[in-house]
Short mmCIF file of C-alpha atoms and ligand atoms in Angstrom, two decimals:
data_model
loop_
_atom_site.label_atom_id
_atom_site.label_comp_id
_atom_site.label_asym_id
_atom_site.label_seq_id
_atom_site.Cartn_x
_atom_site.Cartn_y
_atom_site.Cartn_z
CA MET X 9 0.00 0.00 0.00
CA ARG X 10 1.32 3.45 -0.82
CA ILE X 11 0.00 6.50 0.97
CA LYS X 12 2.03 9.54 -0.04
CA THR X 13 -0.46 12.36 -0.25
CA GLY X 14 2.13 15.16 -0.09
CA LEU X 15 4.21 13.63 -2.83
CA LEU X 16 1.12 12.91 -4.90
CA LEU X 17 0.11 16.53 -4.67
CA ALA X 18 3.61 17.65 -5.67
CA ALA X 19 3.47 15.29 -8.63
CA ALA X 20 -0.02 16.49 -9.50
CA VAL X 21 1.09 20.12 -9.44
CA LEU X 22 4.10 19.31 -11.60
CA LEU X 23 1.91 17.45 -14.03
CA CYS X 24 -0.77 20.13 -14.17
CA PHE X 25 1.40 23.15 -14.55
CA GLY X 26 4.50 21.71 -16.16
CA CYS X 27 2.92 20.39 -19.32
CA ALA X 28 1.07 23.41 -20.75
CA GLY X 29 -2.16 21.56 -21.45
CA LYS X 30 -0.95 18.62 -23.55
CA ARG X 31 0.67 15.99 -21.35
CA GLU X 32 3.79 14.27 -22.56
CA THR X 33 4.65 10.85 -21.19
CA GLU X 34 8.36 11.52 -20.76
CA ARG X 35 7.87 14.73 -18.84
CA GLU X 36 5.20 13.09 -16.68
CA THR X 37 7.45 10.16 -15.90
CA ALA X 38 10.22 12.58 -14.95
CA ALA X 39 7.82 14.51 -12.72
CA LEU X 40 6.67 11.33 -11.00
CA ALA X 41 10.24 10.10 -10.66
CA ASP X 42 11.23 13.43 -9.07
CA ALA X 43 8.45 12.88 -6.57
CA GLY X 44 9.55 9.28 -5.97
CA LEU X 45 6.44 7.87 -7.66
CA GLU X 46 7.65 6.30 -10.87
CA LYS X 47 5.32 3.69 -12.30
CA ASN X 48 6.42 0.10 -12.18
CA GLU X 49 5.49 -0.94 -15.72
CA ASN X 50 5.28 -4.60 -14.74
CA LEU X 51 2.53 -4.01 -12.22
CA ILE X 52 -1.10 -3.04 -12.78
CA THR X 53 -1.67 0.26 -10.97
CA VAL X 54 -4.94 0.50 -9.09
CA GLY X 55 -6.16 3.64 -7.33
CA VAL X 56 -8.64 2.93 -4.54
CA SER X 57 -10.81 5.66 -3.04
CA GLN X 58 -12.28 4.31 0.18
CA VAL X 59 -15.09 6.03 2.12
CA GLY X 60 -13.27 6.15 5.47
CA ALA X 61 -12.84 4.06 8.60
CA GLU X 62 -16.22 4.70 10.19
CA SER X 63 -17.09 1.12 11.13
CA ASP X 64 -15.76 -2.39 11.77
CA TRP X 65 -17.30 -3.36 8.43
CA ARG X 66 -15.37 -0.64 6.63
CA ASN X 67 -12.09 -1.72 8.21
CA ALA X 68 -12.71 -5.32 7.17
CA ASN X 69 -13.50 -4.10 3.66
CA THR X 70 -10.27 -2.08 3.51
CA ARG X 71 -8.22 -5.05 4.72
CA SER X 72 -9.82 -7.29 2.10
CA ILE X 73 -9.10 -4.84 -0.74
CA CYS X 74 -5.56 -3.98 0.35
CA SER X 75 -4.56 -7.60 0.76
CA ALA X 76 -5.88 -8.46 -2.72
CA PHE X 77 -3.82 -5.82 -4.57
CA THR X 78 -0.25 -6.57 -3.54
CA PRO X 79 2.94 -6.44 -5.65
CA GLU X 80 3.18 -10.24 -5.21
CA ASN X 81 -0.20 -10.48 -6.97
CA GLY X 82 1.00 -8.12 -9.70
CA PHE X 83 -0.49 -4.85 -8.47
CA ASP X 84 0.67 -1.43 -7.38
CA LEU X 85 -2.02 -0.10 -5.04
CA ILE X 86 -2.57 3.59 -4.34
CA TYR X 87 -4.99 3.77 -1.42
CA GLU X 88 -6.79 6.94 -0.34
CA ASP X 89 -9.02 7.19 2.75
CA ALA X 90 -11.61 9.96 2.18
CA GLN X 91 -12.51 10.33 5.87
CA GLN X 92 -16.22 10.26 5.05
CA LYS X 93 -15.99 13.33 2.76
CA GLN X 94 -17.13 13.27 -0.85
CA GLU X 95 -14.82 16.16 -1.79
CA ASN X 96 -11.83 14.04 -0.68
CA GLN X 97 -13.01 11.20 -2.91
CA ILE X 98 -13.37 13.52 -5.90
CA LYS X 99 -9.86 14.87 -5.25
CA ALA X 100 -8.49 11.32 -4.97
CA VAL X 101 -10.05 10.25 -8.27
CA ARG X 102 -8.60 13.34 -9.99
CA ASN X 103 -5.16 12.49 -8.59
CA PHE X 104 -5.50 8.92 -9.86
CA ILE X 105 -6.28 10.31 -13.32
CA LEU X 106 -3.21 12.55 -13.20
CA GLN X 107 -1.08 9.58 -12.23
CA GLU X 108 -2.52 7.59 -15.14
CA VAL X 109 -3.43 4.60 -13.00
CA ASP X 110 -4.67 1.58 -14.94
CA TYR X 111 -7.90 1.15 -12.95
CA ILE X 112 -9.86 3.15 -10.39
CA ILE X 113 -11.88 1.51 -7.62
CA LEU X 114 -14.37 3.88 -6.01
CA SER X 115 -16.72 3.30 -3.08
CA PRO X 116 -18.96 6.37 -3.41
CA ILE X 117 -19.95 7.77 -0.01
CA VAL X 118 -23.30 8.99 -1.38
CA GLU X 119 -25.04 8.21 -4.65
CA THR X 120 -25.18 11.70 -6.18
CA GLY X 121 -22.57 14.17 -7.44
CA TRP X 122 -20.28 11.87 -9.46
CA GLU X 123 -21.04 12.70 -13.12
CA ALA X 124 -18.23 15.22 -13.67
CA VAL X 125 -15.36 13.27 -12.14
CA LEU X 126 -16.45 9.93 -13.63
CA GLN X 127 -16.69 11.62 -17.04
CA GLU X 128 -13.10 12.83 -16.54
CA ALA X 129 -11.98 9.26 -15.79
CA LYS X 130 -13.83 8.02 -18.86
CA ASP X 131 -12.24 10.72 -21.04
CA ALA X 132 -8.84 9.65 -19.71
CA GLY X 133 -9.66 6.06 -20.71
CA ILE X 134 -9.43 4.70 -17.15
CA PRO X 135 -12.00 2.05 -16.23
CA VAL X 136 -13.82 2.76 -12.96
CA ILE X 137 -15.11 -0.08 -10.81
CA LEU X 138 -17.69 0.89 -8.21
CA VAL X 139 -17.66 -1.12 -5.02
CA ASP X 140 -20.05 -1.40 -2.06
CA ARG X 141 -22.07 1.74 -2.74
CA MET X 142 -23.62 2.85 -6.02
CA ALA X 143 -23.37 6.15 -7.93
CA GLU X 144 -26.40 7.66 -9.64
CA VAL X 145 -24.80 8.18 -13.06
CA ASP X 146 -25.15 6.96 -16.63
CA GLU X 147 -24.07 3.35 -16.70
CA ASP X 148 -21.43 4.02 -19.35
CA LEU X 149 -19.49 6.05 -16.75
CA TYR X 150 -18.43 2.91 -14.85
CA THR X 151 -17.34 -0.54 -15.91
CA CYS X 152 -19.15 -2.53 -13.22
CA TRP X 153 -20.36 -2.48 -9.63
CA ILE X 154 -20.03 -5.07 -6.88
CA GLY X 155 -21.72 -4.89 -3.52
CA SER X 156 -24.70 -5.83 -1.40
CA ASP X 157 -28.41 -5.87 -2.10
CA PHE X 158 -29.16 -3.33 0.62
CA GLU X 159 -32.88 -3.26 -0.08
CA LYS X 160 -33.07 -7.03 0.32
CA GLU X 161 -31.20 -6.72 3.64
CA GLY X 162 -33.83 -4.21 4.86
CA GLN X 163 -36.65 -6.50 3.75
CA GLU X 164 -35.07 -9.48 5.53
CA ALA X 165 -34.93 -7.43 8.73
CA GLY X 166 -38.61 -6.52 8.36
CA ARG X 167 -39.62 -10.13 7.76
CA TRP X 168 -37.52 -11.31 10.70
CA LEU X 169 -39.31 -8.80 12.95
CA ALA X 170 -42.74 -9.94 11.72
CA ASP X 171 -41.88 -13.59 12.49
CA ASP X 172 -40.41 -12.72 15.89
CA LEU X 173 -43.46 -10.68 16.93
CA GLU X 174 -45.74 -13.51 15.84
CA SER X 175 -43.74 -16.08 17.81
CA ARG X 176 -44.04 -13.87 20.91
CA GLY X 177 -47.83 -13.52 20.44
CA ARG X 178 -47.43 -9.78 19.65
CA LYS X 179 -48.53 -9.92 16.01
CA GLU X 180 -51.59 -7.69 16.53
CA GLU X 181 -50.02 -5.33 19.08
CA GLU X 182 -49.18 -1.69 18.40
CA ILE X 183 -45.40 -1.75 17.71
CA LYS X 184 -43.36 1.46 18.04
CA ILE X 185 -40.16 1.59 16.01
CA VAL X 186 -37.23 4.02 15.65
CA THR X 187 -34.41 3.88 13.10
CA LEU X 188 -30.77 4.93 13.36
CA GLN X 189 -29.97 5.66 9.74
CA GLY X 190 -26.58 5.47 8.09
CA THR X 191 -25.06 8.37 6.13
CA LEU X 192 -28.03 9.95 4.37
CA GLY X 193 -27.90 9.48 0.62
CA SER X 194 -25.59 6.44 0.78
CA SER X 195 -26.73 3.27 -0.97
CA ALA X 196 -26.64 1.32 2.30
CA GLN X 197 -28.95 3.86 3.97
CA ILE X 198 -31.30 4.23 1.00
CA GLY X 199 -31.64 0.49 0.41
CA ARG X 200 -32.04 -0.60 4.04
CA THR X 201 -34.52 2.19 4.82
CA GLU X 202 -36.62 1.39 1.75
CA GLY X 203 -36.41 -2.39 2.23
CA PHE X 204 -37.65 -2.19 5.82
CA ALA X 205 -40.32 0.38 4.87
CA SER X 206 -41.71 -1.99 2.23
CA VAL X 207 -42.37 -4.62 4.93
CA MET X 208 -43.74 -1.97 7.31
CA ARG X 209 -46.39 -1.10 4.74
CA GLU X 210 -47.76 -4.64 5.18
CA HIS X 211 -48.14 -4.13 8.95
CA LYS X 212 -50.54 -1.32 9.75
CA ASN X 213 -49.95 -1.80 13.50
CA TRP X 214 -46.23 -0.87 13.16
CA THR X 215 -45.44 2.83 13.63
CA MET X 216 -42.13 4.52 12.79
CA LEU X 217 -41.79 7.09 15.58
CA GLU X 218 -38.64 8.73 14.24
CA MET X 219 -35.64 8.16 11.96
CA CYS X 220 -32.34 9.88 12.84
CA GLU X 221 -28.98 9.91 11.08
CA GLY X 222 -26.20 8.15 12.99
CA ASP X 223 -23.58 8.28 10.20
CA PHE X 224 -22.68 4.59 10.63
CA THR X 225 -20.53 5.35 13.72
CA GLN X 226 -20.81 4.01 17.25
CA ALA X 227 -20.41 7.46 18.87
CA LYS X 228 -23.16 9.02 16.76
CA GLY X 229 -25.37 5.96 17.27
CA GLU X 230 -25.11 6.37 21.04
CA GLU X 231 -25.76 10.13 20.90
CA VAL X 232 -28.78 9.77 18.62
CA MET X 233 -30.22 6.92 20.70
CA GLU X 234 -29.93 9.02 23.88
CA GLY X 235 -32.12 11.67 22.25
CA LEU X 236 -34.63 9.12 20.98
CA LEU X 237 -35.00 7.60 24.46
CA GLU X 238 -35.63 11.05 25.90
CA ARG X 239 -38.28 11.85 23.30
CA HIS X 240 -40.05 8.47 23.26
CA ALA X 241 -40.84 6.43 26.38
CA ASP X 242 -42.46 3.60 24.44
CA ILE X 243 -39.90 2.31 21.92
CA ASP X 244 -40.36 -1.41 21.14
CA VAL X 245 -37.85 -1.82 18.30
CA VAL X 246 -34.66 -0.07 17.16
CA ILE X 247 -33.51 -0.60 13.58
CA CYS X 248 -29.79 0.22 13.43
CA GLU X 249 -28.53 0.52 9.87
CA ASN X 250 -25.17 -0.92 10.92
CA ASP X 251 -23.63 -2.85 13.81
CA ASN X 252 -21.52 0.01 15.13
CA MET X 253 -24.57 2.24 15.59
CA ALA X 254 -26.24 -0.73 17.34
CA PHE X 255 -23.34 -0.95 19.82
CA GLY X 256 -23.81 2.76 20.56
CA ALA X 257 -27.58 2.27 20.90
CA VAL X 258 -27.09 -0.59 23.38
CA ASP X 259 -24.86 1.63 25.54
CA ALA X 260 -27.45 4.43 25.49
CA ILE X 261 -30.28 2.01 26.36
CA HIS X 262 -28.33 0.58 29.30
CA ALA X 263 -27.34 4.07 30.48
CA ALA X 264 -31.04 5.01 30.47
CA GLY X 265 -31.78 2.04 32.73
CA ARG X 266 -33.61 0.14 29.97
CA THR X 267 -32.99 -3.38 28.68
CA CYS X 268 -32.64 -4.74 25.14
CA GLY X 269 -32.10 -7.97 23.23
CA PRO X 270 -34.18 -11.17 23.25
CA ASP X 271 -34.83 -10.98 27.01
CA GLY X 272 -35.05 -7.20 27.24
CA ASP X 273 -37.85 -4.77 26.51
CA ILE X 274 -36.38 -3.26 23.31
CA THR X 275 -35.68 -5.36 20.21
CA ILE X 276 -32.49 -4.38 18.36
CA LEU X 277 -31.98 -5.29 14.72
CA SER X 278 -28.75 -4.43 12.98
CA PHE X 279 -26.78 -4.89 9.74
CA ASP X 280 -23.24 -6.10 8.87
CA ALA X 281 -22.62 -9.17 11.12
CA VAL X 282 -19.10 -8.21 12.16
CA GLN X 283 -17.34 -10.19 14.93
CA ALA X 284 -18.36 -7.68 17.62
CA ALA X 285 -21.99 -8.21 16.61
CA PHE X 286 -21.54 -11.90 17.41
CA ASP X 287 -20.33 -10.82 20.86
CA ALA X 288 -23.43 -8.65 21.23
CA LEU X 289 -25.73 -11.49 20.11
CA LEU X 290 -24.05 -13.91 22.52
CA ALA X 291 -24.35 -11.36 25.33
CA GLY X 292 -28.08 -11.05 24.57
CA GLU X 293 -27.75 -7.33 23.74
CA ILE X 294 -29.07 -7.42 20.18
CA ASN X 295 -31.62 -9.75 18.56
CA ALA X 296 -30.36 -10.22 15.01
CA THR X 297 -27.84 -8.89 12.52
CA PHE X 298 -28.27 -9.00 8.75
CA GLU X 299 -25.07 -9.73 6.94
CA CYS X 300 -23.35 -7.25 4.66
CA ASN X 301 -20.35 -9.02 3.16
CA PRO X 302 -17.26 -6.75 3.06
CA LEU X 303 -14.89 -9.25 1.43
CA HIS X 304 -14.69 -7.53 -1.94
CA GLY X 305 -10.94 -7.81 -2.46
CA PRO X 306 -10.72 -11.19 -4.24
CA ARG X 307 -13.69 -10.43 -6.52
CA LEU X 308 -12.27 -7.00 -7.44
CA ARG X 309 -8.91 -8.58 -8.27
CA GLU X 310 -10.61 -11.19 -10.45
CA ILE X 311 -12.56 -8.44 -12.25
CA ILE X 312 -9.42 -6.43 -12.99
CA GLN X 313 -7.54 -9.51 -14.16
CA THR X 314 -10.45 -10.35 -16.48
CA LEU X 315 -10.53 -6.80 -17.85
CA ALA X 316 -6.74 -6.80 -18.26
CA ASP X 317 -7.13 -9.95 -20.38
CA GLY X 318 -9.52 -8.00 -22.60
CA LYS X 319 -12.59 -9.97 -21.49
CA PRO X 320 -15.97 -8.55 -20.41
CA VAL X 321 -17.32 -8.67 -16.86
CA ASP X 322 -20.87 -8.65 -15.47
CA LYS X 323 -22.08 -5.10 -14.96
CA ILE X 324 -23.79 -5.71 -11.59
CA GLN X 325 -22.47 -8.30 -9.14
CA TYR X 326 -24.11 -8.97 -5.76
CA MET X 327 -22.40 -10.52 -2.74
CA GLU X 328 -23.90 -13.57 -1.04
CA GLU X 329 -25.38 -12.79 2.35
CA THR X 330 -27.43 -14.25 5.21
CA TYR X 331 -28.46 -13.26 8.75
CA PHE X 332 -27.72 -14.36 12.30
CA ASP X 333 -29.85 -14.39 15.45
CA THR X 334 -29.66 -15.77 18.97
CA THR X 335 -31.43 -19.03 18.09
CA MET X 336 -28.34 -20.16 16.12
CA ASP X 337 -25.12 -21.86 17.20
CA LEU X 338 -23.19 -18.60 17.04
CA GLU X 339 -19.97 -19.88 18.66
CA GLU X 340 -19.70 -22.53 15.95
CA ILE X 341 -20.65 -20.17 13.08
CA ARG X 342 -18.18 -17.44 14.07
CA LYS X 343 -15.23 -19.85 13.91
CA THR X 344 -15.29 -19.77 10.12
CA ARG X 345 -15.85 -16.04 9.75
CA VAL X 346 -12.95 -13.77 8.87
CA TYR X 347 -14.44 -10.39 9.79
O1 LIG F 411 -21.91 0.52 2.73
C1 LIG F 411 -21.79 -0.47 3.68
C2 LIG F 411 -22.01 0.13 5.05
O2 LIG F 411 -21.04 1.11 5.29
C3 LIG F 411 -21.89 -0.82 6.21
O3 LIG F 411 -23.07 -1.37 6.64
C4 LIG F 411 -21.43 0.12 7.28
O4 LIG F 411 -20.97 -0.50 8.44
C5 LIG F 411 -20.45 0.90 6.55
O5 LIG F 411 -19.98 2.00 7.17
#
């Protein structure tokens, strides 16, 4: 992994201002060499713009991608962490274009606002692979997308809740729900919110009291849950659009003197199924977690190798996913899980 932002900027400046519009390969190579960034022609250069490090899921995703694109595997990886800011991602993609990387991998923090920079990548002839989250652009602006069916995950959570309420004899009861939403406008937020809402529409006795943004972080999840508990005394269910927000919600619920999980008075449903969520399930703090598979690295590598061989790839590729709850043999299941 190479993270040399200062040098990259120096190289970018040299490239922008040193070539009077038309870029010449020799001068570019010299500029990059001066900045210590000469291209290894034997390796495929891949620029990765990651969202940030907001959650356990994200860190597992970063590890998976970084370990797939190593020099031993034939790749030169340039990794940029956008710290949850779209402007940083746009800057990173522009730097990748200046460096003439062979491929760009982009996990767009939100779905909108990508047309201009993806058009620039297309004009430069650099294939862009979208990963995890989607961008709302013309489909000829990216080569393919791989990620999760977030809407299906939200539906699964809704169906799980319906079954659980029925098994507890609460099918006809008035059920009060709140949601901790992920980053507004991100595919994971949009899909999970809509998926759960589609099941809610089938249950007239379910009421969504409030939905608040928790930005996919534990700290924000806790803060938002504190406010929700102050405003609503009668919460039955909390939908947390990722595990980290669920961990924050559990802390807030306990601090308020309330209980949660299968034996508590508030049901907690979550998404991701990271290792710490297994701990929370085993501790009886949350009821179920709906898997979001972060292991994109090997599939991304396969896609780039296929493209490098001049072969086509499927435009849309979904990850395989399931869910976990406290009725399962979680100790046994977690042994085989790598995140
Ligand atoms: O886009 C995937 C989501 O982003 C994961 O659910 C969440 O943990 C992450 O931050």
